[in-house]
Amino acid sequence: MTEKAYRYRFYPTLEQEDLLRRTLGCVRLVYNKALHIRTQGWYEKQERIDYKQTSAML
């Protein structure tokens, strides 16, 4: 099996850069909160929280 990788550079404008920063900041926040809930569920109750349950919490 052969794998190929492509790299592309892009040069966003200041407005696009600001939007990317805000968007990725929100994504990071949601991911970290979901991870915290899943980790907390496991360590406190030994309960697995799956993707469906995590999505419903959003």
PDB file of C-alpha atoms in Angstrom:
ATOM      1  CA  MET A   1       0.000   0.000   0.000  1.00  0.00           C
ATOM      2  CA  THR A   2       1.417   3.340  -1.029  1.00  0.00           C
ATOM      3  CA  GLU A   3       0.627   6.498   0.870  1.00  0.00           C
ATOM      4  CA  LYS A   4       1.052   9.944  -0.564  1.00  0.00           C
ATOM      5  CA  ALA A   5       1.123  13.214   1.242  1.00  0.00           C
ATOM      6  CA  TYR A   6       0.519  16.639  -0.201  1.00  0.00           C
ATOM      7  CA  ARG A   7       1.442  19.920   1.403  1.00  0.00           C
ATOM      8  CA  TYR A   8      -0.077  23.228   0.516  1.00  0.00           C
ATOM      9  CA  ARG A   9       0.923  26.604   1.867  1.00  0.00           C
ATOM     10  CA  PHE A  10      -1.534  29.384   2.071  1.00  0.00           C
ATOM     11  CA  TYR A  11      -1.204  32.987   3.042  1.00  0.00           C
ATOM     12  CA  PRO A  12      -4.407  34.216   4.660  1.00  0.00           C
ATOM     13  CA  THR A  13      -5.282  37.864   4.857  1.00  0.00           C
ATOM     14  CA  LEU A  14      -5.416  39.461   8.308  1.00  0.00           C
ATOM     15  CA  GLU A  15      -9.195  39.079   8.348  1.00  0.00           C
ATOM     16  CA  GLN A  16      -8.978  35.385   7.405  1.00  0.00           C
ATOM     17  CA  GLU A  17      -6.237  34.824   9.967  1.00  0.00           C
ATOM     18  CA  ASP A  18      -8.405  36.344  12.697  1.00  0.00           C
ATOM     19  CA  LEU A  19     -11.362  34.168  11.685  1.00  0.00           C
ATOM     20  CA  LEU A  20      -9.151  31.046  11.675  1.00  0.00           C
ATOM     21  CA  ARG A  21      -7.827  31.835  15.145  1.00  0.00           C
ATOM     22  CA  ARG A  22     -11.319  32.328  16.557  1.00  0.00           C
ATOM     23  CA  THR A  23     -12.698  29.217  14.844  1.00  0.00           C
ATOM     24  CA  LEU A  24      -9.838  26.982  15.976  1.00  0.00           C
ATOM     25  CA  GLY A  25     -10.085  28.428  19.477  1.00  0.00           C
ATOM     26  CA  CYS A  26     -13.758  27.415  19.614  1.00  0.00           C
ATOM     27  CA  VAL A  27     -12.974  23.956  18.242  1.00  0.00           C
ATOM     28  CA  ARG A  28     -10.267  23.487  20.866  1.00  0.00           C
ATOM     29  CA  LEU A  29     -12.647  24.554  23.643  1.00  0.00           C
ATOM     30  CA  VAL A  30     -15.385  22.124  22.561  1.00  0.00           C
ATOM     31  CA  TYR A  31     -12.894  19.254  22.157  1.00  0.00           C
ATOM     32  CA  ASN A  32     -11.340  19.831  25.577  1.00  0.00           C
ATOM     33  CA  LYS A  33     -14.730  20.048  27.304  1.00  0.00           C
ATOM     34  CA  ALA A  34     -15.897  16.822  25.647  1.00  0.00           C
ATOM     35  CA  LEU A  35     -12.641  15.095  26.583  1.00  0.00           C
ATOM     36  CA  HIS A  36     -13.020  16.268  30.183  1.00  0.00           C
ATOM     37  CA  ILE A  37     -16.571  14.907  30.397  1.00  0.00           C
ATOM     38  CA  ARG A  38     -15.541  11.550  28.921  1.00  0.00           C
ATOM     39  CA  THR A  39     -12.497  11.278  31.194  1.00  0.00           C
ATOM     40  CA  GLN A  40     -14.497  12.309  34.243  1.00  0.00           C
ATOM     41  CA  GLY A  41     -17.198   9.744  33.430  1.00  0.00           C
ATOM     42  CA  TRP A  42     -14.610   6.992  33.256  1.00  0.00           C
ATOM     43  CA  TYR A  43     -12.651   7.838  36.400  1.00  0.00           C
ATOM     44  CA  GLU A  44     -15.668   8.591  38.589  1.00  0.00           C
ATOM     45  CA  LYS A  45     -18.165   5.947  37.423  1.00  0.00           C
ATOM     46  CA  GLN A  46     -16.159   3.610  35.124  1.00  0.00           C
ATOM     47  CA  GLU A  47     -18.717   4.592  32.508  1.00  0.00           C
ATOM     48  CA  ARG A  48     -17.909   4.904  28.836  1.00  0.00           C
ATOM     49  CA  ILE A  49     -19.398   7.906  27.096  1.00  0.00           C
ATOM     50  CA  ASP A  50     -19.547   7.246  23.376  1.00  0.00           C
ATOM     51  CA  TYR A  51     -19.658   9.577  20.397  1.00  0.00           C
ATOM     52  CA  LYS A  52     -23.454   9.607  20.257  1.00  0.00           C
ATOM     53  CA  GLN A  53     -23.758  10.675  23.897  1.00  0.00           C
ATOM     54  CA  THR A  54     -21.011  13.263  23.494  1.00  0.00           C
ATOM     55  CA  SER A  55     -22.730  14.735  20.423  1.00  0.00           C
ATOM     56  CA  ALA A  56     -26.049  14.897  22.254  1.00  0.00           C
ATOM     57  CA  MET A  57     -24.396  16.977  24.995  1.00  0.00           C
ATOM     58  CA  LEU A  58     -23.488  19.651  22.465  1.00  0.00           C
TER      59      LEU A  58
END
